CSV table of C-alpha atoms and ligand atoms in Angstrom, one decimal:
chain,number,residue,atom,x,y,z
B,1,UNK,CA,-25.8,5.2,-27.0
B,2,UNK,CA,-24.4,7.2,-23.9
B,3,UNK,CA,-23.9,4.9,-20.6
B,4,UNK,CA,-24.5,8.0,-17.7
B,5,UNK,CA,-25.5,7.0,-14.6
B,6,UNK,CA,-29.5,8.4,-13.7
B,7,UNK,CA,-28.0,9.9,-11.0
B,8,UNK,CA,-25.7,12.2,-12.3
B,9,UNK,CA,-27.6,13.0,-16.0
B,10,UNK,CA,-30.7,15.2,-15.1
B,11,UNK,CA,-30.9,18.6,-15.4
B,12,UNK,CA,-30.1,19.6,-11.8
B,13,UNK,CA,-26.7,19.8,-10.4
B,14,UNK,CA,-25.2,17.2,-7.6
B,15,UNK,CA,-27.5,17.9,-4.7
B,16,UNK,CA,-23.6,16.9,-2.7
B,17,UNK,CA,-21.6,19.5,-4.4
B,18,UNK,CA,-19.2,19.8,-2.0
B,19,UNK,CA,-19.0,23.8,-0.3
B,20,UNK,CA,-16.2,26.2,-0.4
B,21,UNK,CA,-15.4,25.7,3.2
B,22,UNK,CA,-14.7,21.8,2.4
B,23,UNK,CA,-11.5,22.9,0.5
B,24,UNK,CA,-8.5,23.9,1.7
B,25,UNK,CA,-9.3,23.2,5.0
B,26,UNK,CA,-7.1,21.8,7.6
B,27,UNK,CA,-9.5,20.2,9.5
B,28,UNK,CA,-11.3,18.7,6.4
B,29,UNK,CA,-7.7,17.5,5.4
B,30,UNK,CA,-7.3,15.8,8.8
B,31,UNK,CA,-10.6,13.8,8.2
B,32,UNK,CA,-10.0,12.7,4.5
B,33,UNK,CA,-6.2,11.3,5.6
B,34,UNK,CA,-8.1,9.5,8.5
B,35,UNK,CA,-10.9,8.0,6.1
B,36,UNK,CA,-10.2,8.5,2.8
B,37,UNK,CA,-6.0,8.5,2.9
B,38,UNK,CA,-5.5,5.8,5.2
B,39,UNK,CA,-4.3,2.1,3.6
B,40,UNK,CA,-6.9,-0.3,4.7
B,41,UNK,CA,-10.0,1.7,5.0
B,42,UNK,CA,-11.3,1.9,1.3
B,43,UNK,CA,-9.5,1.5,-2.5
B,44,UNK,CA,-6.6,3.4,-2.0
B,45,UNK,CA,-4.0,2.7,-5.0
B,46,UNK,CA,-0.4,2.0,-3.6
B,47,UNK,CA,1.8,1.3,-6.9
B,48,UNK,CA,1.9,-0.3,-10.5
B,49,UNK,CA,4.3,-3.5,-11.1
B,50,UNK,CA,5.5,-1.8,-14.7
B,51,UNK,CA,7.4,1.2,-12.7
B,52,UNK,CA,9.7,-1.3,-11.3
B,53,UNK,CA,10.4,-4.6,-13.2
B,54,UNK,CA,13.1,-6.0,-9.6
B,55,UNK,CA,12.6,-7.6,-6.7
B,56,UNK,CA,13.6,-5.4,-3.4
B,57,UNK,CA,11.6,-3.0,-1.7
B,58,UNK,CA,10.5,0.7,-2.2
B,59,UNK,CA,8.1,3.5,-1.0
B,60,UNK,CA,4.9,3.1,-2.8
B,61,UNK,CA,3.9,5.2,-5.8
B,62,UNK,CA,0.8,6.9,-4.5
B,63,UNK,CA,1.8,7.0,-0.9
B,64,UNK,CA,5.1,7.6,1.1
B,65,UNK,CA,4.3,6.5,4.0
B,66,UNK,CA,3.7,3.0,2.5
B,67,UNK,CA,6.1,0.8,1.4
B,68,UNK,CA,5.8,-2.0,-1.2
B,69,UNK,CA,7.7,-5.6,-1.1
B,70,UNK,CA,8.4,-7.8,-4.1
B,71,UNK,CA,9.7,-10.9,-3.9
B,72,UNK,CA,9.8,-12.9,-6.9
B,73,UNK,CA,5.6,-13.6,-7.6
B,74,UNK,CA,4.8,-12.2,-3.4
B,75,UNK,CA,4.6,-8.6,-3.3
B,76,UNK,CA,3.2,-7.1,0.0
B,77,UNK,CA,2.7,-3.4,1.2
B,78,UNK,CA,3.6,-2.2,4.5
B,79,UNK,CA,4.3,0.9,7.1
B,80,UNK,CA,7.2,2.9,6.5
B,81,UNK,CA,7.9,2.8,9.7
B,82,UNK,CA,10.8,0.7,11.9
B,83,UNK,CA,8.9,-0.5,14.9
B,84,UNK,CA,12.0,0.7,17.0
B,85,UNK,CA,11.3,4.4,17.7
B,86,UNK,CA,8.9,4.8,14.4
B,87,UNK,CA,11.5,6.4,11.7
B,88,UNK,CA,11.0,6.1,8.4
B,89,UNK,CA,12.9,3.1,6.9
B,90,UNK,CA,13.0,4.5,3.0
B,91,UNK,CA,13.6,8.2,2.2
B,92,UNK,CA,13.3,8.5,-1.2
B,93,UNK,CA,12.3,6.8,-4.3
B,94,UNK,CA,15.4,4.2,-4.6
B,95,UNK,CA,14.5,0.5,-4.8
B,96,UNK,CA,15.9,-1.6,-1.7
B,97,UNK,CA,17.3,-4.5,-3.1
B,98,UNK,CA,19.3,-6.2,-0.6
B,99,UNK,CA,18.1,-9.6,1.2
B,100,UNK,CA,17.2,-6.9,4.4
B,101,UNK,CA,16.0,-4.1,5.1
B,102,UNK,CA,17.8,-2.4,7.4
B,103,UNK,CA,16.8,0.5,9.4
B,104,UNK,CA,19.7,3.2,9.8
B,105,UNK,CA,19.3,4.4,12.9
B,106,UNK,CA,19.9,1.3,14.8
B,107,UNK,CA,19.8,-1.3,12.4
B,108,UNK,CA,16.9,-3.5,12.8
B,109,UNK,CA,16.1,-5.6,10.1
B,110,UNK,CA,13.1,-6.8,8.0
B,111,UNK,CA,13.0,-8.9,5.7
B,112,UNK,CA,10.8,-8.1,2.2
B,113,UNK,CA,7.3,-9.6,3.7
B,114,UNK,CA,8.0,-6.8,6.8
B,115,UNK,CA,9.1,-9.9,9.2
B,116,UNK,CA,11.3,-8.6,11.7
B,117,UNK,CA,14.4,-10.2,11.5
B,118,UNK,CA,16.4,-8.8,14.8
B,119,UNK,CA,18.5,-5.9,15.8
B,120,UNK,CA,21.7,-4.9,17.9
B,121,UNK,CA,20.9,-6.7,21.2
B,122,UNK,CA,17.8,-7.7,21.0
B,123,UNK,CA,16.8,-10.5,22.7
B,124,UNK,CA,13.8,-12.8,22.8
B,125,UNK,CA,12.6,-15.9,24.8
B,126,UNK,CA,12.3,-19.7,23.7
B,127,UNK,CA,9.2,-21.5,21.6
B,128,UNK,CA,6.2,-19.9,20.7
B,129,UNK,CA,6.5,-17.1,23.1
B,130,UNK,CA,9.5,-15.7,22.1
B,131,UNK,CA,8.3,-16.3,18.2
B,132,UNK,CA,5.3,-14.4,19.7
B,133,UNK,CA,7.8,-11.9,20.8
B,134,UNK,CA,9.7,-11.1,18.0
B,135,UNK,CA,6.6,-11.5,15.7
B,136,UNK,CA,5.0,-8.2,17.5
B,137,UNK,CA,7.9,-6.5,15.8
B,138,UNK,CA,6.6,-7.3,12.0
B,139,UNK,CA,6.2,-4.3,10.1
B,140,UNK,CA,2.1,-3.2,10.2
B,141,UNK,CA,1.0,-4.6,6.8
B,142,UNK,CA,-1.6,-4.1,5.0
B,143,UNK,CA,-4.1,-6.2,2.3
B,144,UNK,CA,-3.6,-5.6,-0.5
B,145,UNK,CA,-5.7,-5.7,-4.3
B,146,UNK,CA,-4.1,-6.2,-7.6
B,147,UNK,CA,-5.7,-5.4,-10.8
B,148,UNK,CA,-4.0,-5.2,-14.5
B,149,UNK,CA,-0.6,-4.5,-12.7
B,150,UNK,CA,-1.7,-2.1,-10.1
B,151,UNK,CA,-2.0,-2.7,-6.2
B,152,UNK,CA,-4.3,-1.2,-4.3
B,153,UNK,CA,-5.0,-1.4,-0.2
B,154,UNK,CA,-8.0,-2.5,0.5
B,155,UNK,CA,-10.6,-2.4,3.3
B,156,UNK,CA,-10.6,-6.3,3.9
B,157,UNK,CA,-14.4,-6.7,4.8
B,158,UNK,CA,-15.0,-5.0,0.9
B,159,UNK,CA,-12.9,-7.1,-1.0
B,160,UNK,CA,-15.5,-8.4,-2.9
B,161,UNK,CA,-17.4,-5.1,-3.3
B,162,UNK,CA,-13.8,-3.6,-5.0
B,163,UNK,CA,-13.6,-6.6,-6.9
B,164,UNK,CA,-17.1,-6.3,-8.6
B,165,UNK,CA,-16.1,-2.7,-9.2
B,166,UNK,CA,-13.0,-3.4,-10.9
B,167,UNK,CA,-14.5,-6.3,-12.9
B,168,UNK,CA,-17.2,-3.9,-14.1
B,169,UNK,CA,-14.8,-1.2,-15.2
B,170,UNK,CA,-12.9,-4.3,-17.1
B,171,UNK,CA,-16.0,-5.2,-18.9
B,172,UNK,CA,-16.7,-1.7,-19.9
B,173,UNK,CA,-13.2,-1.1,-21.4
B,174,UNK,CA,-13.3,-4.5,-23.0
B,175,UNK,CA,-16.8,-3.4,-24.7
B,176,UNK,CA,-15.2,-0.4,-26.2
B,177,UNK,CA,-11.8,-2.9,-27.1
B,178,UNK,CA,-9.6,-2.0,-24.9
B,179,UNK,CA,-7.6,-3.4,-21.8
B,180,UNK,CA,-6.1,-1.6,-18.7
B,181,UNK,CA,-2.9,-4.2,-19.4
B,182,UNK,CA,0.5,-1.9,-19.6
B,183,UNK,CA,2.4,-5.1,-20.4
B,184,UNK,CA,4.9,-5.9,-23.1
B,185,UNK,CA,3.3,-2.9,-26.0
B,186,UNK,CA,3.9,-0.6,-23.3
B,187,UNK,CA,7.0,0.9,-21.8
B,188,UNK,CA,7.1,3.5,-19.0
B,189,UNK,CA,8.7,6.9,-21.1
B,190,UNK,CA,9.2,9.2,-17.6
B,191,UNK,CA,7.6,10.5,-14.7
B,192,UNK,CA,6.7,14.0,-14.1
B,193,UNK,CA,5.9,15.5,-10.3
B,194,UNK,CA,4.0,18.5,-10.7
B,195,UNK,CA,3.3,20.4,-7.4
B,196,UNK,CA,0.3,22.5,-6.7
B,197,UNK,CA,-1.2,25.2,-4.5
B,198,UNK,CA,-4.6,23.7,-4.3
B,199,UNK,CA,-6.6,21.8,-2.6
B,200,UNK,CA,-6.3,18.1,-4.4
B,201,UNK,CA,-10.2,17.7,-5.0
B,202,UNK,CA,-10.0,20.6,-7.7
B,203,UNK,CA,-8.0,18.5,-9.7
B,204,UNK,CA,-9.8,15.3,-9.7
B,205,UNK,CA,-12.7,17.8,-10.4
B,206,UNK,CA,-11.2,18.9,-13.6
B,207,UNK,CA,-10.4,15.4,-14.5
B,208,UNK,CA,-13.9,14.7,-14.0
B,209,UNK,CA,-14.8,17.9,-16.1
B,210,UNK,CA,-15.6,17.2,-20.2
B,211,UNK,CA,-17.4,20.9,-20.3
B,212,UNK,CA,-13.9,22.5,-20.1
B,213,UNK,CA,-13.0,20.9,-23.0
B,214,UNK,CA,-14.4,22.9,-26.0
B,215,UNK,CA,-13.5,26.1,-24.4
B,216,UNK,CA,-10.9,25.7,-23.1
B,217,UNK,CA,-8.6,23.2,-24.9
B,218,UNK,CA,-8.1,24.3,-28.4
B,219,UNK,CA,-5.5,21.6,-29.5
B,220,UNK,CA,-7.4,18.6,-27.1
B,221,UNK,CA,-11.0,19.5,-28.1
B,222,UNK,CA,-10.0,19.0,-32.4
B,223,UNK,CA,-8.6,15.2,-31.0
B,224,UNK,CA,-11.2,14.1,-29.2
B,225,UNK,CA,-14.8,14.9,-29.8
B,226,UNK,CA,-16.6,15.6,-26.9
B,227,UNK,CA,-19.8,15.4,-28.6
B,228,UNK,CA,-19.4,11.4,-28.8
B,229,UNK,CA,-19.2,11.7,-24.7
B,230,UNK,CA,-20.5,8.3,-23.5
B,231,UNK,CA,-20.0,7.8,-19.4
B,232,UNK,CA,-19.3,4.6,-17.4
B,233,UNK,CA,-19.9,4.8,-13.9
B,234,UNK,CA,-19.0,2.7,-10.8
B,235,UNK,CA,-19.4,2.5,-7.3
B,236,UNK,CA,-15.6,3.9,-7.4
B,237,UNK,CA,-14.6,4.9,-10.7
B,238,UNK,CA,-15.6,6.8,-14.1
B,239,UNK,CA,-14.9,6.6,-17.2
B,240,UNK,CA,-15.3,9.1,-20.4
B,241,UNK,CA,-15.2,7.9,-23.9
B,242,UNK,CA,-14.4,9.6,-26.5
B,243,UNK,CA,-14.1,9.2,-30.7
B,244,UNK,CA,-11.6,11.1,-32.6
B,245,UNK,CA,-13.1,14.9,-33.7
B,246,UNK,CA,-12.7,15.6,-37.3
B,247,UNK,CA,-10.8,18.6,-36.8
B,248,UNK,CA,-7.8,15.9,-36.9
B,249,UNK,CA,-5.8,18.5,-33.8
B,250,UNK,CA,-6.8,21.7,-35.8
B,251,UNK,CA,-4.4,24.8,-35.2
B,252,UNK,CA,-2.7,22.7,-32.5
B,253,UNK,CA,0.9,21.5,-34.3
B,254,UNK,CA,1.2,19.0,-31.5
B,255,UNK,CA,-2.0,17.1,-31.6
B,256,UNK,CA,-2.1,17.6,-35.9
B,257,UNK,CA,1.2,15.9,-35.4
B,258,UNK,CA,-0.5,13.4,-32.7
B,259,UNK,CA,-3.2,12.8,-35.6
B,260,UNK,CA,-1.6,12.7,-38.4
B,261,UNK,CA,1.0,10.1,-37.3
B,262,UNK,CA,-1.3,7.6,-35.9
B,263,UNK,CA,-3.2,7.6,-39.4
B,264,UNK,CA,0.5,7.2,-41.1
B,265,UNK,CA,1.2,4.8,-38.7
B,266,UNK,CA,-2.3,2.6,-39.5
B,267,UNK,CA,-2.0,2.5,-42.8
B,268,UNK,CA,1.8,1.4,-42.7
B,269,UNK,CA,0.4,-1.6,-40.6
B,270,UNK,CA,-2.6,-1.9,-43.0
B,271,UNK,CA,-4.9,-1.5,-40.0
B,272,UNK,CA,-8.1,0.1,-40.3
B,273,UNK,CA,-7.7,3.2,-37.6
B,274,UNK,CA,-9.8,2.8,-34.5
B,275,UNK,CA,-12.3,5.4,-34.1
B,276,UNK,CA,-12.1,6.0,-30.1
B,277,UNK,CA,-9.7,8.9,-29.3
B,278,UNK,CA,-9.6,8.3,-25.7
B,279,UNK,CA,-10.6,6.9,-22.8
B,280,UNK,CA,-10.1,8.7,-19.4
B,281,UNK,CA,-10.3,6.8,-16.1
B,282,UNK,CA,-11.0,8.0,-12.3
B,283,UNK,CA,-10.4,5.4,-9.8
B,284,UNK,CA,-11.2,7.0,-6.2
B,285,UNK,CA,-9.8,8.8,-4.6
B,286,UNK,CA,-6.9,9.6,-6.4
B,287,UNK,CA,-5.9,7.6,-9.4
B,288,UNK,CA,-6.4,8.3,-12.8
B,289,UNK,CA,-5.6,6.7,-15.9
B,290,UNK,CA,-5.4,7.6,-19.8
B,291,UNK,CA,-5.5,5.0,-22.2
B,292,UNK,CA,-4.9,7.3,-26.1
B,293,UNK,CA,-4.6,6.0,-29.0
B,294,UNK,CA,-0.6,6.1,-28.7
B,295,UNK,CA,0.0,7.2,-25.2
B,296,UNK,CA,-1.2,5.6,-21.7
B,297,UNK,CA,-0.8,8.1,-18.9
B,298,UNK,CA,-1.1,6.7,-15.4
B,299,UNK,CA,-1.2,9.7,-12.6
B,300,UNK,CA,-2.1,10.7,-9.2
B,301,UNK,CA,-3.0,13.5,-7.0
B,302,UNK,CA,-0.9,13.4,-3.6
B,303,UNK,CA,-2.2,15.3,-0.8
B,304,UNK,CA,0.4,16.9,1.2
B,305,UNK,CA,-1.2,19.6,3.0
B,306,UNK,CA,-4.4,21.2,3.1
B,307,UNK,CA,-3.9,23.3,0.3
B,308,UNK,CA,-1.0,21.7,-1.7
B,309,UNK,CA,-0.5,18.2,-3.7
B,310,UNK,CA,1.8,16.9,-6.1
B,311,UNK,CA,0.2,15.7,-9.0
B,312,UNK,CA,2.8,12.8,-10.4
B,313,UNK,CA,2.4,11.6,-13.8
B,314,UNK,CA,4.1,8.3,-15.9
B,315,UNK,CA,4.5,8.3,-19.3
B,316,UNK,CA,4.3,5.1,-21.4
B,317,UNK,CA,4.7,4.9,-25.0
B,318,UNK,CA,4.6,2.3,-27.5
B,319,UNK,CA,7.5,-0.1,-27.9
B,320,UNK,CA,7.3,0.6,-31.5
B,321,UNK,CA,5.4,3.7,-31.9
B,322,UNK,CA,8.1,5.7,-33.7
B,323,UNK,CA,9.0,2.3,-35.9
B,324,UNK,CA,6.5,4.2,-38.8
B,325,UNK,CA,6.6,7.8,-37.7
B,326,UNK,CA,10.0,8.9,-36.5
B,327,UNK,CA,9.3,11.8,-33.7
B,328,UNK,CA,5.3,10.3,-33.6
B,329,UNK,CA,6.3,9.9,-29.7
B,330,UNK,CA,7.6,13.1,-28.8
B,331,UNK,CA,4.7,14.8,-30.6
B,332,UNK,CA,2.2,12.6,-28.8
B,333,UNK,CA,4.1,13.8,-25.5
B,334,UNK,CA,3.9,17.8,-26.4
B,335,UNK,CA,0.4,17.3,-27.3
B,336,UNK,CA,-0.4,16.4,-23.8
B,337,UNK,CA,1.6,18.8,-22.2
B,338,UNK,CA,0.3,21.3,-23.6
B,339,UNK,CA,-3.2,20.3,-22.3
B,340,UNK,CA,-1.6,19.5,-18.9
B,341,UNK,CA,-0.2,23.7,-18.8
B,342,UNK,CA,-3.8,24.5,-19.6
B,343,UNK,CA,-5.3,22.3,-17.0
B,344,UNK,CA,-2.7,23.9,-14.3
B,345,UNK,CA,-4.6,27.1,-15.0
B,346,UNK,CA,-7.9,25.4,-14.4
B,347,UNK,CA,-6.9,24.2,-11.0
B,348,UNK,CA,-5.4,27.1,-10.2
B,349,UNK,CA,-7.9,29.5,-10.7
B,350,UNK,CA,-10.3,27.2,-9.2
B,351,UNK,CA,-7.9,27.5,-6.0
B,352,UNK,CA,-7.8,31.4,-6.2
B,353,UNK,CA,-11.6,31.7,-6.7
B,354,UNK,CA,-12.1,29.4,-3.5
B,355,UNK,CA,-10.1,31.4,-1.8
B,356,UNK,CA,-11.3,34.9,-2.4
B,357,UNK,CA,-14.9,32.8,-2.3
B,358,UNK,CA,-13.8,32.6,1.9
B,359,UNK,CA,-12.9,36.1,1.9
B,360,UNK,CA,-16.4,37.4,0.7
B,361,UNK,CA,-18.1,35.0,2.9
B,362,UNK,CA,-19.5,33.5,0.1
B,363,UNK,CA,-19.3,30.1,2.4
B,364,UNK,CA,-21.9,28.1,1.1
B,365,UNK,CA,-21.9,28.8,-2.7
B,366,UNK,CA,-21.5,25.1,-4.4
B,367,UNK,CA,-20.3,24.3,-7.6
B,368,UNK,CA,-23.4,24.2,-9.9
B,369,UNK,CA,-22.0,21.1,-11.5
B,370,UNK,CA,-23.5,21.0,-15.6
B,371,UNK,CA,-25.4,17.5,-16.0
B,372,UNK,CA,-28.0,18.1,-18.5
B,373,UNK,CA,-27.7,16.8,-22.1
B,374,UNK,CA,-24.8,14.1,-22.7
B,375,UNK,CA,-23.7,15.2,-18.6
B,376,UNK,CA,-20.5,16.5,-19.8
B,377,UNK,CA,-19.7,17.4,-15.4
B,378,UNK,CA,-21.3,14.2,-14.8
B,379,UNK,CA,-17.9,12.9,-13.2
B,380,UNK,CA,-17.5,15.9,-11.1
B,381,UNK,CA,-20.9,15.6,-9.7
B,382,UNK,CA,-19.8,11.7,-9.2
B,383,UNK,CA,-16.9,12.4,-7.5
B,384,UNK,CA,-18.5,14.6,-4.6
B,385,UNK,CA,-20.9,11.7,-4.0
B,386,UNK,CA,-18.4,9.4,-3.4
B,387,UNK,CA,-16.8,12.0,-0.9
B,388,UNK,CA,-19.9,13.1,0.7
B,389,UNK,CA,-20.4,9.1,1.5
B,390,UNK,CA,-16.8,8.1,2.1
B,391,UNK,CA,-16.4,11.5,4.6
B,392,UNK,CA,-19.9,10.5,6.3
P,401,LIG,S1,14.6,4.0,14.7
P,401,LIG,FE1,14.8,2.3,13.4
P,401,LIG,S2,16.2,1.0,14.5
P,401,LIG,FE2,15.9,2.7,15.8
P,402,LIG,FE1,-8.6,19.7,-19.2
């Protein structure tokens, strides 16, 4: 039985697909860093605990203006940005893990919960007051959510409302016997930044997209059958289910490869093999995560401009998934990639039609988002809800 939302499963398309002058469009871009972008208005994922086991402090996964602070079981997030004259304090990806952190340019320090600790000549008076005084240099932090490893900011006043979201999306992964934990099975394989020339929406579009599939993903589409489509939808997320297809990867080497191994690999363990492919997961705005049979792919789109965004992508593999099936990793690896090339084409013809859309003044042609049947757009059509009400 398919869980889809009412919403998003008649016949009709979103009545909020978003318009061809919402992309790509610098005032647009302003308003979404302002509302949707900024840490402590919304979910806004910052960072996941397995990408860096130490204590010490480092720019935050989704976010570089945000920085995130571990200290043994504390972990906080904060501004990037030295209360002195408002530099940046980290660079680059490196973890901090010295005692302080200490801003180059005139070295005042913090400590790892953003406390300012002092700097070259400054002074500050007696007692509370000059606690007062020094405390007003803090780093600006901000509240944060965890879930299954990952921290998110969070709107304070909807802490419970994320909660409930979260706990729903939990329950729904659980009924379907799985868990969003990347603990001790699961280690991180490497990172991939992918930048675009789009505007970032397209891609969480296509992530919300199962009508591509068929069409469009030969190797994909004989892995996972999108006729066993079944939706979970929250206030903030979806989720797509999907069995294995038949096919077993078909033409595609890499996901034959993919298929073949994890059946090897089953019946070496004398497990039954489990009959769901995939689940994909869209935590708004930008998060997604893959849990495979075999591979767990966490990723995120990162705005940088109006028409550009990294898309950064972590691997993580089983601990012993080539203990059966020497190479089973790699293949699973190749499989993806190859969807991923194929996807990049998606996004970017989606940015070139948009664009030539402007240039014909066809300015208020929508996307005609496909939700009749098993609502295989159904996330897309999701996704520019949640805009439309998060922009409003
Ligand atoms: S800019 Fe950071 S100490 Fe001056
Ligand atoms: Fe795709």
């Amino acid at each position: 039985m398919s869980i889809v939302d009412l919403r998003h499963s008649g016949a009709h398309p979103s009545v909020s697909a978003l318009r061809v002058a919402e992309y790509s469009n610098s005032i647009v871009h302003e308003r979404e860093r302002a509302q949707i972008f900024r840490p402590g208005l919304g979910l806004l994922y910052l960072d996941h605990r397995s990408l860096w086991a130490s204590d010490g402090v480092r720019r935050s996964d989704g976010d570089p203006r945000i920085l995130i602070g571990h200290d043994g079981e504390a972990s906080c997030a904060l501004a990037n940005l030295c209360t002195h004259a408002l530099r940046p304090l980290i660079d680059d990806d490196s973890v901090n893990d010295r005692t302080l952190l200490t801003c180059p340019y005139h070295q005042w320090s913090y400590r790892r919960d953003g406390s300012f600790v002092g700097g070259p000549g400054c002074e500050f008076g007696t007692g509370r007051a000059g606690e007062r005084e020094r405390q007003a240099l803090d780093l600006r932090r901000y509240e944060t959510i965890d879930w299954n490893g990952f921290t998110f900011a969070a709107d304070p006043k909807r802490r419970d409302e994320f909660a409930a979201d979260l706990a729903t999306l939990d329950r729904s992964l659980a009924d379907h016997g799985l868990d969003c934990d990347f603990g001790a099975e699961w280690v991180l394989h490497e990172t991939v930044d992918e930048d675009y020339v789009a505007d970032w929406k397209s891609f969480m579009e296509v992530f919300g997209d199962c009508y591509h599939v068929p069409p469009f993903h030969d190797g994909l589409a004989a892995f996972a059958d999108c006729d066993t489509l079944e939706w979970r939808f929250g206030e903030h997320f979806h989720v797509q289910y999907l069995d294995f297809a038949t096919e077993a990867g078909g033409e595609s080497e890499h996901y034959r490869a993919w298929a073949d191994g994890l059946a090897t690999d089953a019946a070496a363990r004398g497990r039954p093999m489990q009959s769901l492919a995939v689940a994909w997961i869209a935590i708004y705005p930008n998060l997604m995560i893959e849990l495979y049979a075999g591979l767990r792919v966490i990723s995120i789109v990162i705005p940088t401009g109006p028409n550009s965004f990294v898309n950064r992508a972590h691997f993580f593999t089983r601990v012993d998934g080539d203990s059966h099936v020497a190479g089973l990793t790699n293949s699973v690896i190749a499989a993806y990639l190859e969807t991923a090339v194929q996807d990049f084409e998606l996004v970017e013809t989606r940015a070139r039609g948009l664009a030539t859309a402007k240039t014909l003044a066809l300015d208020n042609a929508g996307y005609l988002v496909q939700t009749s049947g098993r609502g295989v757009e159904a996330g897309v059509a999701h996704f520019h809800d949640w805009w439309r009400a998060a922009m409003a």
